[in-house]
């Protein structure tokens, strides 16, 4: 099995038993506005709301080793210096264990009879991180260990912090007050906030200058102060401010001591900034330290975190015959959906937090896996995203979470972006019944005073795709569609420009079949929404648009055995048997099938079988085949990657989920589960040396069969795979789906499953569902009883006021 760790399902933890994992294995702290990244060796950083503009602690990217810098604790035990999380000193530990749980990480290291336990978490609703430290003398002799904390402050703007050293080396400022270190760079001028790093007990020393604590020529593996055994009480003046505390302990055999540290982001609010010249008003910070210095306060906060997660997860729980599906769906997949909801693609081991903000299409898709947990936050997010749309229907491709403003550098004109808003909005209304969101005021990025509402945005989105079409009547692609690397208008020969921004899309003719498929899906959603609203005329108009696009697809996009992917700017098909490479792509099969194409002519089935024949592997389905071996100026970035990697025939897990859903639509539950397990990280534990990434969260990409490292996962955590896998298992395989009038249940399971049970909270009612499959089929709801009474159809009508509803379902051919 996995030599590096194991799932502890009953505790909802992943236990890492060796620090030298094949890659740093990450966890996230925080679920509201304050976040930390924390690896299994305590590496990572902390920020408030926005990883670029409010970075509190510093991190260096692409480091050697990979993960360096974080929440470090150095132990000096009679001259022997080590870290309980192994790094950065990497002294050999007698015992090590890291438990990544929901919103917390607990690391225990032991050496020479001294055990140090560190628990890191962010209390729900608070803008701070707690480090609870317990030191236990497990030896037979008295010990006088010295404990040193260490982390580097980031000067808030993480980009500036990295590249503008001529300024940043001169502005660093701190104040120290007892056990509390206040990082207040730029507070004298425009900032009304600071970072606080404090201990809940008196300390025996501190340092705030990195040069004093670490040294100039030393590194984090041989820092001066921990080896010398004494802090210097340095006060940073420019250069690199840090926070370090010293605590001297005296522990009899068997004795232990516990104390905590608070790392907080503090907004001054209405408080005056200064007590006197150069002396900041520390009132708000002091309140925080007082709160967590009270006995039991840290433990109470930790218990609350557990309750918050138990409540969140209780919205969806299932028990199926598949252990991987169970633990991922019930715990880790939903947990990952919280991270993608909060982070989009901004801050991970692979995203620096300074490059990307919140993606428009990404965030709309992330919502699909989050909606059932906290619909009120989903509502707010939908309106924020919509407000970054432009009045013509196009969108800012990304926006900055702090300012909620579109990012001009990456721009817009990705002609799929706007359609995803329809998916998230309709899903939200189905989940909540809150059709009123459609009338919520929502202007456009280029017309901030427009008196428009959310429904207007959905209509503008449909209209844009209907209007912006190419020679075959298919939607134009712009800079790219979902596949950011299919750049059919960029024609770039200049290595210094971005594939996504280069090229003129204004008079472009390149068309996307995937957008056409997505349009089918979106316009059908709109029609159903109008039906629900009792608006027959608009529903009819939507269905007309649908039929028109369907006709275009069936006339111009079918290649004989699968759907083509696109037409390039010269009108040449992409993803066709006519192409020497890139003959078949996955996305257009997924979206044409999900949009309802090929239903009556056998093409849907044939397209899916072609995916199986040409793209599927034991590690998932690759994005296209054969990979491009040379760069094609007319196709863009997709041909820039080495064969088998990323969009050039890598296994891009995100789009595998659409194929899963396609199998469910066609009623093949065996294939659906087989595809699901092929990319499921929990099912990769017995090949972890190849897979390398965390076994508890989905990765964006697994190297494809054409890569030398077939099966190696990359870019874990922040990927649309999280939300879509939740959808494909919860709504596809288990078939439990929110709908306008009630909860729809239509499972598509493997024949060998005798059934499953699930509990789903929906608009405040808990549905306890039992599905039986006596005759071993995949799909076919025959008999439904609700609280013992037979109902027809498979939508359980919503009845407000009930607490628990028992649903029994039998599948029969
Ligand atoms: C990345 C992007 C996403 C895009 C995908 C495929 O995950 O964040 O927007 O759809 O790559 O290119
Ligand atoms: C690159 C990546 C792709 C990502 C895009 C946008 O093209 O391959 O996955 O979506 O950059 O940042």
PDB file of N, CA and C in Angstrom, residues 562-603:
ATOM      1  N   UNK A 562     -17.090  10.693 -34.247  1.00  0.00           N
ATOM      2  CA  UNK A 562     -17.112  11.548 -33.061  1.00  0.00           C
ATOM      3  C   UNK A 562     -17.394  12.985 -33.488  1.00  0.00           C
ATOM      4  N   UNK A 563     -17.583  13.846 -32.508  1.00  0.00           N
ATOM      5  CA  UNK A 563     -17.790  15.262 -32.821  1.00  0.00           C
ATOM      6  C   UNK A 563     -16.441  15.955 -32.965  1.00  0.00           C
ATOM      7  N   UNK A 564     -16.328  16.766 -33.979  1.00  0.00           N
ATOM      8  CA  UNK A 564     -15.120  17.574 -34.165  1.00  0.00           C
ATOM      9  C   UNK A 564     -14.976  18.559 -33.008  1.00  0.00           C
ATOM     10  N   UNK A 565     -13.789  19.123 -32.877  1.00  0.00           N
ATOM     11  CA  UNK A 565     -13.545  20.021 -31.745  1.00  0.00           C
ATOM     12  C   UNK A 565     -13.762  21.481 -32.101  1.00  0.00           C
ATOM     13  N   UNK A 566     -13.386  21.821 -33.343  1.00  0.00           N
ATOM     14  CA  UNK A 566     -13.401  23.239 -33.716  1.00  0.00           C
ATOM     15  C   UNK A 566     -13.145  23.366 -35.217  1.00  0.00           C
ATOM     16  N   UNK A 567     -13.269  24.600 -35.705  1.00  0.00           N
ATOM     17  CA  UNK A 567     -12.720  24.946 -37.016  1.00  0.00           C
ATOM     18  C   UNK A 567     -11.734  26.072 -36.795  1.00  0.00           C
ATOM     19  N   UNK A 568     -10.552  25.957 -37.358  1.00  0.00           N
ATOM     20  CA  UNK A 568      -9.560  27.001 -37.117  1.00  0.00           C
ATOM     21  C   UNK A 568      -9.859  28.236 -37.960  1.00  0.00           C
ATOM     22  N   UNK A 569      -9.006  29.223 -37.872  1.00  0.00           N
ATOM     23  CA  UNK A 569      -9.298  30.504 -38.517  1.00  0.00           C
ATOM     24  C   UNK A 569      -9.405  30.371 -40.033  1.00  0.00           C
ATOM     25  N   UNK A 570      -8.771  29.321 -40.582  1.00  0.00           N
ATOM     26  CA  UNK A 570      -8.834  29.118 -42.029  1.00  0.00           C
ATOM     27  C   UNK A 570      -9.975  28.186 -42.409  1.00  0.00           C
ATOM     28  N   UNK A 571     -10.750  27.751 -41.415  1.00  0.00           N
ATOM     29  CA  UNK A 571     -11.880  26.863 -41.704  1.00  0.00           C
ATOM     30  C   UNK A 571     -11.508  25.392 -41.730  1.00  0.00           C
ATOM     31  N   UNK A 572     -10.282  25.047 -41.367  1.00  0.00           N
ATOM     32  CA  UNK A 572      -9.865  23.644 -41.317  1.00  0.00           C
ATOM     33  C   UNK A 572     -10.384  23.012 -40.023  1.00  0.00           C
ATOM     34  N   UNK A 573     -10.947  21.793 -40.118  1.00  0.00           N
ATOM     35  CA  UNK A 573     -11.425  21.178 -38.882  1.00  0.00           C
ATOM     36  C   UNK A 573     -10.298  20.845 -37.911  1.00  0.00           C
ATOM     37  N   UNK A 574     -10.594  20.925 -36.638  1.00  0.00           N
ATOM     38  CA  UNK A 574      -9.671  20.520 -35.575  1.00  0.00           C
ATOM     39  C   UNK A 574     -10.359  19.370 -34.853  1.00  0.00           C
ATOM     40  N   UNK A 575      -9.608  18.296 -34.603  1.00  0.00           N
ATOM     41  CA  UNK A 575     -10.230  17.141 -33.955  1.00  0.00           C
ATOM     42  C   UNK A 575     -11.030  16.323 -34.944  1.00  0.00           C
ATOM     43  N   UNK A 576     -10.405  16.074 -36.092  1.00  0.00           N
ATOM     44  CA  UNK A 576     -11.079  15.326 -37.151  1.00  0.00           C
ATOM     45  C   UNK A 576     -10.142  14.239 -37.667  1.00  0.00           C
ATOM     46  N   UNK A 577     -10.718  13.186 -38.237  1.00  0.00           N
ATOM     47  CA  UNK A 577      -9.874  12.137 -38.811  1.00  0.00           C
ATOM     48  C   UNK A 577      -9.001  12.691 -39.943  1.00  0.00           C
ATOM     49  N   UNK A 578      -9.407  13.848 -40.457  1.00  0.00           N
ATOM     50  CA  UNK A 578      -8.580  14.487 -41.505  1.00  0.00           C
ATOM     51  C   UNK A 578      -7.265  15.037 -40.956  1.00  0.00           C
ATOM     52  N   UNK A 579      -7.193  15.290 -39.657  1.00  0.00           N
ATOM     53  CA  UNK A 579      -5.969  15.852 -39.075  1.00  0.00           C
ATOM     54  C   UNK A 579      -4.953  14.748 -38.822  1.00  0.00           C
ATOM     55  N   UNK A 580      -3.688  14.980 -39.138  1.00  0.00           N
ATOM     56  CA  UNK A 580      -2.681  13.948 -38.838  1.00  0.00           C
ATOM     57  C   UNK A 580      -2.502  13.731 -37.333  1.00  0.00           C
ATOM     58  N   UNK A 581      -2.571  14.815 -36.553  1.00  0.00           N
ATOM     59  CA  UNK A 581      -2.518  14.696 -35.092  1.00  0.00           C
ATOM     60  C   UNK A 581      -3.703  15.463 -34.520  1.00  0.00           C
ATOM     61  N   UNK A 582      -4.020  15.199 -33.251  1.00  0.00           N
ATOM     62  CA  UNK A 582      -5.199  15.871 -32.672  1.00  0.00           C
ATOM     63  C   UNK A 582      -6.454  15.507 -33.428  1.00  0.00           C
ATOM     64  N   UNK A 583      -6.665  14.212 -33.666  1.00  0.00           N
ATOM     65  CA  UNK A 583      -7.826  13.761 -34.457  1.00  0.00           C
ATOM     66  C   UNK A 583      -9.113  13.783 -33.640  1.00  0.00           C
ATOM     67  N   UNK A 584      -8.994  13.415 -32.370  1.00  0.00           N
ATOM     68  CA  UNK A 584     -10.197  13.382 -31.528  1.00  0.00           C
ATOM     69  C   UNK A 584      -9.925  14.063 -30.191  1.00  0.00           C
ATOM     70  N   UNK A 585     -10.793  14.976 -29.816  1.00  0.00           N
ATOM     71  CA  UNK A 585     -10.697  15.703 -28.547  1.00  0.00           C
ATOM     72  C   UNK A 585     -11.840  15.263 -27.627  1.00  0.00           C
ATOM     73  N   UNK A 586     -11.582  15.401 -26.347  1.00  0.00           N
ATOM     74  CA  UNK A 586     -12.566  14.930 -25.370  1.00  0.00           C
ATOM     75  C   UNK A 586     -13.706  15.939 -25.119  1.00  0.00           C
ATOM     76  N   UNK A 587     -13.387  17.251 -25.138  1.00  0.00           N
ATOM     77  CA  UNK A 587     -14.378  18.219 -24.625  1.00  0.00           C
ATOM     78  C   UNK A 587     -15.647  18.265 -25.470  1.00  0.00           C
ATOM     79  N   UNK A 588     -15.481  18.165 -26.791  1.00  0.00           N
ATOM     80  CA  UNK A 588     -16.684  18.272 -27.617  1.00  0.00           C
ATOM     81  C   UNK A 588     -17.542  17.014 -27.486  1.00  0.00           C
ATOM     82  N   UNK A 589     -16.929  15.870 -27.192  1.00  0.00           N
ATOM     83  CA  UNK A 589     -17.759  14.677 -26.960  1.00  0.00           C
ATOM     84  C   UNK A 589     -18.572  14.904 -25.693  1.00  0.00           C
ATOM     85  N   UNK A 590     -17.880  15.346 -24.640  1.00  0.00           N
ATOM     86  CA  UNK A 590     -18.562  15.587 -23.365  1.00  0.00           C
ATOM     87  C   UNK A 590     -19.710  16.564 -23.515  1.00  0.00           C
ATOM     88  N   UNK A 591     -19.447  17.727 -24.091  1.00  0.00           N
ATOM     89  CA  UNK A 591     -20.483  18.760 -24.086  1.00  0.00           C
ATOM     90  C   UNK A 591     -21.568  18.538 -25.116  1.00  0.00           C
ATOM     91  N   UNK A 592     -21.228  17.952 -26.255  1.00  0.00           N
ATOM     92  CA  UNK A 592     -22.313  17.666 -27.201  1.00  0.00           C
ATOM     93  C   UNK A 592     -23.263  16.636 -26.586  1.00  0.00           C
ATOM     94  N   UNK A 593     -22.689  15.616 -25.962  1.00  0.00           N
ATOM     95  CA  UNK A 593     -23.542  14.589 -25.352  1.00  0.00           C
ATOM     96  C   UNK A 593     -24.356  15.182 -24.201  1.00  0.00           C
ATOM     97  N   UNK A 594     -23.706  15.922 -23.316  1.00  0.00           N
ATOM     98  CA  UNK A 594     -24.442  16.493 -22.182  1.00  0.00           C
ATOM     99  C   UNK A 594     -25.483  17.507 -22.641  1.00  0.00           C
ATOM    100  N   UNK A 595     -25.219  18.158 -23.772  1.00  0.00           N
ATOM    101  CA  UNK A 595     -26.174  19.136 -24.293  1.00  0.00           C
ATOM    102  C   UNK A 595     -27.343  18.470 -25.011  1.00  0.00           C
ATOM    103  N   UNK A 596     -27.248  17.159 -25.217  1.00  0.00           N
ATOM    104  CA  UNK A 596     -28.380  16.458 -25.825  1.00  0.00           C
ATOM    105  C   UNK A 596     -28.210  16.187 -27.312  1.00  0.00           C
ATOM    106  N   UNK A 597     -27.028  16.440 -27.867  1.00  0.00           N
ATOM    107  CA  UNK A 597     -26.818  16.102 -29.280  1.00  0.00           C
ATOM    108  C   UNK A 597     -26.689  14.582 -29.424  1.00  0.00           C
ATOM    109  N   UNK A 598     -26.949  14.107 -30.615  1.00  0.00           N
ATOM    110  CA  UNK A 598     -26.738  12.688 -30.917  1.00  0.00           C
ATOM    111  C   UNK A 598     -27.646  11.727 -30.189  1.00  0.00           C
ATOM    112  N   UNK A 599     -28.767  12.232 -29.655  1.00  0.00           N
ATOM    113  CA  UNK A 599     -29.652  11.343 -28.878  1.00  0.00           C
ATOM    114  C   UNK A 599     -30.464  10.417 -29.768  1.00  0.00           C
ATOM    115  N   UNK A 600     -30.940  10.952 -30.897  1.00  0.00           N
ATOM    116  CA  UNK A 600     -31.873  10.153 -31.704  1.00  0.00           C
ATOM    117  C   UNK A 600     -31.213   9.464 -32.886  1.00  0.00           C
ATOM    118  N   UNK A 601     -29.929   9.748 -33.086  1.00  0.00           N
ATOM    119  CA  UNK A 601     -29.267   9.169 -34.261  1.00  0.00           C
ATOM    120  C   UNK A 601     -28.094   8.277 -33.880  1.00  0.00           C
ATOM    121  N   UNK A 602     -27.965   7.947 -32.617  1.00  0.00           N
ATOM    122  CA  UNK A 602     -26.907   7.028 -32.192  1.00  0.00           C
ATOM    123  C   UNK A 602     -25.538   7.666 -32.054  1.00  0.00           C
ATOM    124  N   UNK A 603     -25.447   8.965 -32.371  1.00  0.00           N
ATOM    125  CA  UNK A 603     -24.119   9.592 -32.345  1.00  0.00           C
ATOM    126  C   UNK A 603     -23.579   9.777 -30.926  1.00  0.00           C
TER     127      UNK A 603
END
